[in-house]
PDB file of C-alpha atoms in Angstrom:
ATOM      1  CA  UNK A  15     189.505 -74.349-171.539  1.00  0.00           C
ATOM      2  CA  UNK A  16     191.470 -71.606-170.059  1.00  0.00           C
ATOM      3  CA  UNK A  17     192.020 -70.198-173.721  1.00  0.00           C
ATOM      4  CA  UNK A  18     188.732 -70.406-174.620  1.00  0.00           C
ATOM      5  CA  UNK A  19     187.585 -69.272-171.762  1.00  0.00           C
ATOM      6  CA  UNK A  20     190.207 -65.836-172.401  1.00  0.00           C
ATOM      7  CA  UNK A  21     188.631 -64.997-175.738  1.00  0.00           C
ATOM      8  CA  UNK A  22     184.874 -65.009-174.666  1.00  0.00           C
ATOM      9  CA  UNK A  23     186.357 -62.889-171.878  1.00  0.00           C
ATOM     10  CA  UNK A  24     185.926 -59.940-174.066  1.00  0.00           C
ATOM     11  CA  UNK A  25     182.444 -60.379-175.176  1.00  0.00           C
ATOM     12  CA  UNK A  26     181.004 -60.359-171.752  1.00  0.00           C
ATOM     13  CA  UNK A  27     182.994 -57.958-170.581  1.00  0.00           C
ATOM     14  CA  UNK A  28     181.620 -55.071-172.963  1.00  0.00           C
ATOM     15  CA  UNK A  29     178.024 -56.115-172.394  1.00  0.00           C
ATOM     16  CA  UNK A  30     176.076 -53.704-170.752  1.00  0.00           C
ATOM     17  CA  UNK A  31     173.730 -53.787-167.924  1.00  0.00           C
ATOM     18  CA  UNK A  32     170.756 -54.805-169.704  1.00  0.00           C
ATOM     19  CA  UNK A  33     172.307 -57.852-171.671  1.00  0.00           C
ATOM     20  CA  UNK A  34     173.833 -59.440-168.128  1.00  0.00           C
ATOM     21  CA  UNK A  35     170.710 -58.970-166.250  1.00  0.00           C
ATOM     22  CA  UNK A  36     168.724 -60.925-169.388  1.00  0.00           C
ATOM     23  CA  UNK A  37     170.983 -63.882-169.301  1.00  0.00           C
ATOM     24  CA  UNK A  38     170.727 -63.925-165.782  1.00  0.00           C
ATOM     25  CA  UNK A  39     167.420 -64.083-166.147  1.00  0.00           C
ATOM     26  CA  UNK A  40     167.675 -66.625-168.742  1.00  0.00           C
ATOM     27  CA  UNK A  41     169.539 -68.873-166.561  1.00  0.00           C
ATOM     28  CA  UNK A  42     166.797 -69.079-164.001  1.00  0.00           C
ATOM     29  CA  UNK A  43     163.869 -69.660-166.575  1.00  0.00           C
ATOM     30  CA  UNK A  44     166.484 -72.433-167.691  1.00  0.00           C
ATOM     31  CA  UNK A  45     166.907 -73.812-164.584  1.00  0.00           C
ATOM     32  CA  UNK A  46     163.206 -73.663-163.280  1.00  0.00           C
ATOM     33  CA  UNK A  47     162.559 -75.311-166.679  1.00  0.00           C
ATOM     34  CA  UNK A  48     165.039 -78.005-166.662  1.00  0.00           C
ATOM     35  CA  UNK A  49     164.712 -78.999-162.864  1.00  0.00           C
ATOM     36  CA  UNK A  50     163.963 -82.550-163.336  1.00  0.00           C
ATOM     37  CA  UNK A  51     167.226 -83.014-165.290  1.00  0.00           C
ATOM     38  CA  UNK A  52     169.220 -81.039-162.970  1.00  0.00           C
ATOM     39  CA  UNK A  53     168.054 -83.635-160.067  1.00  0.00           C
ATOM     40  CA  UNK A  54     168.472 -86.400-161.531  1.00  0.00           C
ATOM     41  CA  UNK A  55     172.055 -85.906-162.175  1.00  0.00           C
ATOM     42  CA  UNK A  56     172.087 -84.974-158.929  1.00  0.00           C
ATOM     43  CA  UNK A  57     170.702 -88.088-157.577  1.00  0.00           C
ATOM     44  CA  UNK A  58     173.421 -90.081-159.405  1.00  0.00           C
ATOM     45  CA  UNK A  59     175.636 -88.058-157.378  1.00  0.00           C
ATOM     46  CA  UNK A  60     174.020 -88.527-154.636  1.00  0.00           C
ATOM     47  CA  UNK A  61     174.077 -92.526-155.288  1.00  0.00           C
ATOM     48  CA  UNK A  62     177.636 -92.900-155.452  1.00  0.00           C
ATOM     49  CA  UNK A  63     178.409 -90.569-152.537  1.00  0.00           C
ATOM     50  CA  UNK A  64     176.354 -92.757-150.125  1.00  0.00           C
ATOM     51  CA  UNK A  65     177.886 -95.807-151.982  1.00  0.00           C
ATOM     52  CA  UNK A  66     181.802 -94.721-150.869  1.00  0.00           C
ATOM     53  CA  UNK A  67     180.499 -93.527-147.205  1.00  0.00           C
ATOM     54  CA  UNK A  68     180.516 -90.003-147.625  1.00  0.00           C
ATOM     55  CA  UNK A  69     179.413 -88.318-144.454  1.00  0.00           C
ATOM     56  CA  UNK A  70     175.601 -87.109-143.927  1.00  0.00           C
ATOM     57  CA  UNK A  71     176.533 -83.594-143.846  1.00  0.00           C
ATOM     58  CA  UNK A  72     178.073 -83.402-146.633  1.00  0.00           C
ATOM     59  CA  UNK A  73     175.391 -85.583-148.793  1.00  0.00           C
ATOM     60  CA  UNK A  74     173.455 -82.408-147.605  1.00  0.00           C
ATOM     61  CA  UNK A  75     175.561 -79.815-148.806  1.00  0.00           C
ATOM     62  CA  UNK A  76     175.484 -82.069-152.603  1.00  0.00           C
ATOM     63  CA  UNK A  77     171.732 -82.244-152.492  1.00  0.00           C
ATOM     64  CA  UNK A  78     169.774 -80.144-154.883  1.00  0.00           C
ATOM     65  CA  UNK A  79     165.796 -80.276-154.481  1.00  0.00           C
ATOM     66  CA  UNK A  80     163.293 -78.926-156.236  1.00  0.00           C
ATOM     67  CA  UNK A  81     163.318 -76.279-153.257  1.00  0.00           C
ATOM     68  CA  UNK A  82     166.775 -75.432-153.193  1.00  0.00           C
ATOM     69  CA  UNK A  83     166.834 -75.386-156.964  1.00  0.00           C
ATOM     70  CA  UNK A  84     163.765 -72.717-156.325  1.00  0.00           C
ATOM     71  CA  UNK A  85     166.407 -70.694-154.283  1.00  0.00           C
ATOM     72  CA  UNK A  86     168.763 -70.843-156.894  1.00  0.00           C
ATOM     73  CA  UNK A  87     166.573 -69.211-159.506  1.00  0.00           C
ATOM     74  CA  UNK A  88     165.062 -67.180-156.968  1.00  0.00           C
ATOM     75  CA  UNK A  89     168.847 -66.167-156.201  1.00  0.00           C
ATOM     76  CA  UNK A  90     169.627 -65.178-159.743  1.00  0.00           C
ATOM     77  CA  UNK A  91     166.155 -62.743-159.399  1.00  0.00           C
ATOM     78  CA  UNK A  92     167.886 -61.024-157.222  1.00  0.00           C
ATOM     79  CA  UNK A  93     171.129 -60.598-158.678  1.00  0.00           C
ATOM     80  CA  UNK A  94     169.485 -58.925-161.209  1.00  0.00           C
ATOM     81  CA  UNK A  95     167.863 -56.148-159.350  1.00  0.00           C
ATOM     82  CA  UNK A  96     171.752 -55.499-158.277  1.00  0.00           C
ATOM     83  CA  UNK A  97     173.259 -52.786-159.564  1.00  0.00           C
ATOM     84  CA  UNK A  98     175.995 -53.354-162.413  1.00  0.00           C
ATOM     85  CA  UNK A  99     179.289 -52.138-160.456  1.00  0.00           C
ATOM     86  CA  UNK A 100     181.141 -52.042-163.657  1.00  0.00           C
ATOM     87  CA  UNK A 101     181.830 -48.649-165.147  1.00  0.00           C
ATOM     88  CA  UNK A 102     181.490 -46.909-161.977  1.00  0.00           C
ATOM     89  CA  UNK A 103     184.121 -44.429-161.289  1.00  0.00           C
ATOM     90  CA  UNK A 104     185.376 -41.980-158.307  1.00  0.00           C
ATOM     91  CA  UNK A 105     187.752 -39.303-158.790  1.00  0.00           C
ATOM     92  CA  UNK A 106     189.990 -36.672-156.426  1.00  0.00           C
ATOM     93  CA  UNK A 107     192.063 -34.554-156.526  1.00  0.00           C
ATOM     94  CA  UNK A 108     196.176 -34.899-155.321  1.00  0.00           C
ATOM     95  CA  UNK A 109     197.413 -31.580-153.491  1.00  0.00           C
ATOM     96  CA  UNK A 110     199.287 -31.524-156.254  1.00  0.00           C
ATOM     97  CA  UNK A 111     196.453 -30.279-158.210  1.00  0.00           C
ATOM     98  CA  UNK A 112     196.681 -33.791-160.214  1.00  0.00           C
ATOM     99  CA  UNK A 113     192.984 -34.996-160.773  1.00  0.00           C
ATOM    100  CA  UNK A 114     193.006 -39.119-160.199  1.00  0.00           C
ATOM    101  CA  UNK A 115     189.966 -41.261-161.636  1.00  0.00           C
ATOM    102  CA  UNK A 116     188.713 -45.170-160.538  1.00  0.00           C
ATOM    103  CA  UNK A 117     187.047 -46.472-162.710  1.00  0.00           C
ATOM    104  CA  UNK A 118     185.618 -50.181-162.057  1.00  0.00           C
ATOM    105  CA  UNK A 119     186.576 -52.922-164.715  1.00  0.00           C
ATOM    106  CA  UNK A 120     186.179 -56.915-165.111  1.00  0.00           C
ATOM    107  CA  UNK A 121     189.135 -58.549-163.720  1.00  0.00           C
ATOM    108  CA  UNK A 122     188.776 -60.664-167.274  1.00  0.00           C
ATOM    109  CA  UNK A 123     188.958 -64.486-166.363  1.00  0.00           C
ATOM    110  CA  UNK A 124     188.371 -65.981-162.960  1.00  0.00           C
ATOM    111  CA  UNK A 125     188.994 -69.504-161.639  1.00  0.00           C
ATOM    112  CA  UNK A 126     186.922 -71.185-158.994  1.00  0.00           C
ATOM    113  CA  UNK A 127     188.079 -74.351-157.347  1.00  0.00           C
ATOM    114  CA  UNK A 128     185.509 -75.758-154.897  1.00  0.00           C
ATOM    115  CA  UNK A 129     184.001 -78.818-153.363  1.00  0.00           C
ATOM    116  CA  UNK A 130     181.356 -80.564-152.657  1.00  0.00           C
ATOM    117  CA  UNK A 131     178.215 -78.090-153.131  1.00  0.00           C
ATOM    118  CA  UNK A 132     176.792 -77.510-156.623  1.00  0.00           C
ATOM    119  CA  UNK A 133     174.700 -74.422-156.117  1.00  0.00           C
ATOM    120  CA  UNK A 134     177.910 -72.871-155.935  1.00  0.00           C
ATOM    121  CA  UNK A 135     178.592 -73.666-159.433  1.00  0.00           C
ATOM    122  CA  UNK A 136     175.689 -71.345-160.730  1.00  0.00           C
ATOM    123  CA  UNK A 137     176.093 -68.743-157.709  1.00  0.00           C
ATOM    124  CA  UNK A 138     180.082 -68.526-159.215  1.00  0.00           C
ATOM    125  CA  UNK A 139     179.341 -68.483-162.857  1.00  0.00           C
ATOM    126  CA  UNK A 140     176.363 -65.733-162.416  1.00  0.00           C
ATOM    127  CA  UNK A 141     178.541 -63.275-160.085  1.00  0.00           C
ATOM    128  CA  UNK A 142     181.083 -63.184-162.627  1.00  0.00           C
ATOM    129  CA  UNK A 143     178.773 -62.581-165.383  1.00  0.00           C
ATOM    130  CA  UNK A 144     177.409 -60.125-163.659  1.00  0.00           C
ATOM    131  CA  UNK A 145     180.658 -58.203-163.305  1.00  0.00           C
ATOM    132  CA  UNK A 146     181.502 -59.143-166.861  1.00  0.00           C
ATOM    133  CA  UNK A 147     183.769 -61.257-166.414  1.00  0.00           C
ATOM    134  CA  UNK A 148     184.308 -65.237-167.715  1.00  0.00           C
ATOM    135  CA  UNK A 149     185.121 -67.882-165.199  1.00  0.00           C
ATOM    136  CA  UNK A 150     187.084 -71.365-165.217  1.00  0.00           C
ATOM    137  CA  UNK A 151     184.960 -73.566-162.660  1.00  0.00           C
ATOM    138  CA  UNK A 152     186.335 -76.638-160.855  1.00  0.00           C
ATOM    139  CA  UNK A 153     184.150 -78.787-158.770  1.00  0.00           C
ATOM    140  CA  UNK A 154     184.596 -81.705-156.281  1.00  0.00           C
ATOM    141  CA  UNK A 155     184.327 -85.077-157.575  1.00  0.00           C
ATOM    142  CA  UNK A 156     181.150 -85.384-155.269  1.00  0.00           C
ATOM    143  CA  UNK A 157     179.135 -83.568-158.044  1.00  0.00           C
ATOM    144  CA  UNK A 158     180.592 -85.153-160.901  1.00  0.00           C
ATOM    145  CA  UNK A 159     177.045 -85.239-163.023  1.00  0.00           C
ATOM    146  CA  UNK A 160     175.656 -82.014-160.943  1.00  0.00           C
ATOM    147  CA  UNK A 161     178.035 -79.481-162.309  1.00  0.00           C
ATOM    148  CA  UNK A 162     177.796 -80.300-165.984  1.00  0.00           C
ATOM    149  CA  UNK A 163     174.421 -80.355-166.423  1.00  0.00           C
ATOM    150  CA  UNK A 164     174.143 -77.083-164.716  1.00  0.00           C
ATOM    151  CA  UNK A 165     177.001 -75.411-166.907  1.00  0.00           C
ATOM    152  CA  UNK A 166     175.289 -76.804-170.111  1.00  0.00           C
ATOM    153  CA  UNK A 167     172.149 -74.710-168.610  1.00  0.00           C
ATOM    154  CA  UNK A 168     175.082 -71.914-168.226  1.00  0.00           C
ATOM    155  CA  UNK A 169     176.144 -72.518-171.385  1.00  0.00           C
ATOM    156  CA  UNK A 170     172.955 -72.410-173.377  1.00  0.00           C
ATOM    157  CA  UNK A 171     171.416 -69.252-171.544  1.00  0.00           C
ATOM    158  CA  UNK A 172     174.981 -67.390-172.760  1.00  0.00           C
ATOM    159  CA  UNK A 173     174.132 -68.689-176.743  1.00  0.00           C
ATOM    160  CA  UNK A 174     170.407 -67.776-176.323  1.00  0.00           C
ATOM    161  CA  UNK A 175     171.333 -64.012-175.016  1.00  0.00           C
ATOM    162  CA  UNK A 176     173.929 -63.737-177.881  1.00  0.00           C
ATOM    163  CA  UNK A 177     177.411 -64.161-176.270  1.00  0.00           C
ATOM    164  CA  UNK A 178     180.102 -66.554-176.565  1.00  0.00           C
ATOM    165  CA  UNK A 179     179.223 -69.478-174.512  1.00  0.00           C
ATOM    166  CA  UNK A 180     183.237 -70.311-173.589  1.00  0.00           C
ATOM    167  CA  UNK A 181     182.501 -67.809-170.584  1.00  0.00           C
ATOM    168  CA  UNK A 182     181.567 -70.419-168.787  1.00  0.00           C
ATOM    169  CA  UNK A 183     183.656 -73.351-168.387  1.00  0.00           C
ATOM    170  CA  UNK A 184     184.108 -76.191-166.387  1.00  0.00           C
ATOM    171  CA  UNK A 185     187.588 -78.444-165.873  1.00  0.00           C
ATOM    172  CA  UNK A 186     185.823 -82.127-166.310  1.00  0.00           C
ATOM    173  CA  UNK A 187     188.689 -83.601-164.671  1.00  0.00           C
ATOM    174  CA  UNK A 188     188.122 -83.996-160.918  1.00  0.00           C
ATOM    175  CA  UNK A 189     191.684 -85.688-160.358  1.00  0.00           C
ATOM    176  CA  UNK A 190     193.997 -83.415-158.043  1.00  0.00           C
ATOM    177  CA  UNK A 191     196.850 -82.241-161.193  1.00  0.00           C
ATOM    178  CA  UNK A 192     193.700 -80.915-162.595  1.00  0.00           C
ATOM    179  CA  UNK A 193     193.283 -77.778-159.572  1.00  0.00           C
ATOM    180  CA  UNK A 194     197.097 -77.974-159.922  1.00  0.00           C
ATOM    181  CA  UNK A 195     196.770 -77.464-163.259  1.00  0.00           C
ATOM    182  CA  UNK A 196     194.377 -74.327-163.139  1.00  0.00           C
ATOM    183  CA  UNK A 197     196.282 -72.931-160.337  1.00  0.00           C
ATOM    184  CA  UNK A 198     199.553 -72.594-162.884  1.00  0.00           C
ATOM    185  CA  UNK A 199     197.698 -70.560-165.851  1.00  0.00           C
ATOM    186  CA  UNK A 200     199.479 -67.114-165.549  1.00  0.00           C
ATOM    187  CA  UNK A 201     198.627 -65.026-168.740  1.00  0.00           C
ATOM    188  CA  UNK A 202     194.803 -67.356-168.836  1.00  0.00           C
ATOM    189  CA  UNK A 203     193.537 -66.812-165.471  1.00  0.00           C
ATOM    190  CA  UNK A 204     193.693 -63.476-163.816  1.00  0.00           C
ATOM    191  CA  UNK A 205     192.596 -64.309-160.783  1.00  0.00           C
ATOM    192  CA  UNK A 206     191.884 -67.722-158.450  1.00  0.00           C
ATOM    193  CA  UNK A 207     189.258 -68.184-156.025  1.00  0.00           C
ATOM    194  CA  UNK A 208     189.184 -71.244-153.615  1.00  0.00           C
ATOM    195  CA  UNK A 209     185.866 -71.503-151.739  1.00  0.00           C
ATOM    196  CA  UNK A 210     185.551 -74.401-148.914  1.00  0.00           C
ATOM    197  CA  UNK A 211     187.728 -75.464-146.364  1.00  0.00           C
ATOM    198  CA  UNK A 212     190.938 -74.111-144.938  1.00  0.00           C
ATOM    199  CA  UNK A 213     192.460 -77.487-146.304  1.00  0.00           C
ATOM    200  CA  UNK A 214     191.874 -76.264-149.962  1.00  0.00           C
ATOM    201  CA  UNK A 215     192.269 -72.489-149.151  1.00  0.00           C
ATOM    202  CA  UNK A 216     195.897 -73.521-147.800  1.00  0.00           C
ATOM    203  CA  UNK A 217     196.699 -75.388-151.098  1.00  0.00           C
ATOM    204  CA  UNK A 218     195.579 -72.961-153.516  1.00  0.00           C
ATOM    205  CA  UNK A 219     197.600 -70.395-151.514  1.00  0.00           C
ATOM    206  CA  UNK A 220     200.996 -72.086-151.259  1.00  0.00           C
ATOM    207  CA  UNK A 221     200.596 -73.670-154.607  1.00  0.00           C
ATOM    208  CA  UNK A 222     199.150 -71.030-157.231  1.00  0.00           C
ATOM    209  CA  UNK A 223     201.258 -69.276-159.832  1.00  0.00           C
ATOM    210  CA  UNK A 224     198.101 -66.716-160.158  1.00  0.00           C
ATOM    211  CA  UNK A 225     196.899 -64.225-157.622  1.00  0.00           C
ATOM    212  CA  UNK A 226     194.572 -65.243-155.451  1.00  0.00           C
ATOM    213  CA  UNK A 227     192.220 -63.808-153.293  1.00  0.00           C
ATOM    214  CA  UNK A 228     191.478 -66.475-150.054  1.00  0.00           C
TER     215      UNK A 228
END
């Protein structure tokens, strides 16, 4: 995954502002389209969560409803009318009389490991297309049927817009070694983000072989 996910890297990360902002807009006509797959997975989810006592908050944070799903599109909208922060540059001069320029890049390929919400899933995957960059995902077990029938929506938005659709991946495996795993993939991954608790946020920290930003 990690390899694939390195050689789309490139594609999406010379596409210009105009190409992201029609995939992302691609995604949400997807996923306004496709909303009665999306929660039906998600009710399976749902099922088996209530089935091995999994508290009511977080059965909330899995949920996806035709109104949150509205938000998520709605979401996306907005990300478009962002503007595209790579290629932007600032330059100064040293006393030196040496004349320094920043210029803003894609990082390349990012990992996510996070729990139990699924919106996060599309919110990760579109902020790092936006920025032109591919991304690794890995969900909680809680949204075992959530996540991949949201990245196939990923996945088929990137193939209708042209680019490779590798950019997007997601680890299947929802057993612990797989996070260890990802968190070990120097030269694949160029940077790891954990988003949830300070539990995970404390593992990904002492654990990781990549840099991570907390």
């Amino acid at each position: 995954l990690c390899e694939s996910a390195r050689r789309a890297s490139k594609s999406i990360a010379l596409a210009n502002e105009t190409q992201k902002n029609q995939l992302l807009q691609r995604l949400s006509e997807l996923l306004c389209a496709e909303s009665e797959s999306i929660i039906s997975a998600n009710e399976l989810d749902l099922e088996r969560a209530e089935e091995n006592g999994v508290p009511k908050a977080m059965l909330d944070r899995l949920t996806i409803n035709k109104a949150r799903l509205a938000s998520i599109c709605e979401a996306l909208r907005m990300l478009v009318t962002l503007e595209d922060p790579v290629g932007k540059s600032e330059t100064w001069t040293r006393p030196s009389g040496l004349t320094i320029q920043r210029t803003r890049v894609p990082l390349g390929v990012v990992a996510m490991i996070y729990e139990a919400r699924p919106n996060v899933t599309v919110d990760s995957a579109a902020l790092c297309l936006k920025t032109g960059n591919a991304v690794v995902l890995r969900g909680g077990k809680e949204a075992i049927n959530t996540n991949p029938a949201l990245v196939a929506l990923i996945k088929e938005a990137l193939e209708d817009r042209g680019f490779d659709p590798h950019a997007v991946e997601l680890v299947a495996s929802t057993e612990r070694e797989s996070a260890q795993l990802l968190m070990t993939m120097r030269g694949y991954i160029d940077v790891l983000i954990p988003r949830g608790g300070k539990g995970l946020i404390k593992t990904v920290v002492e654990n990781a072989k990549v840099p991570v930003i907390e």
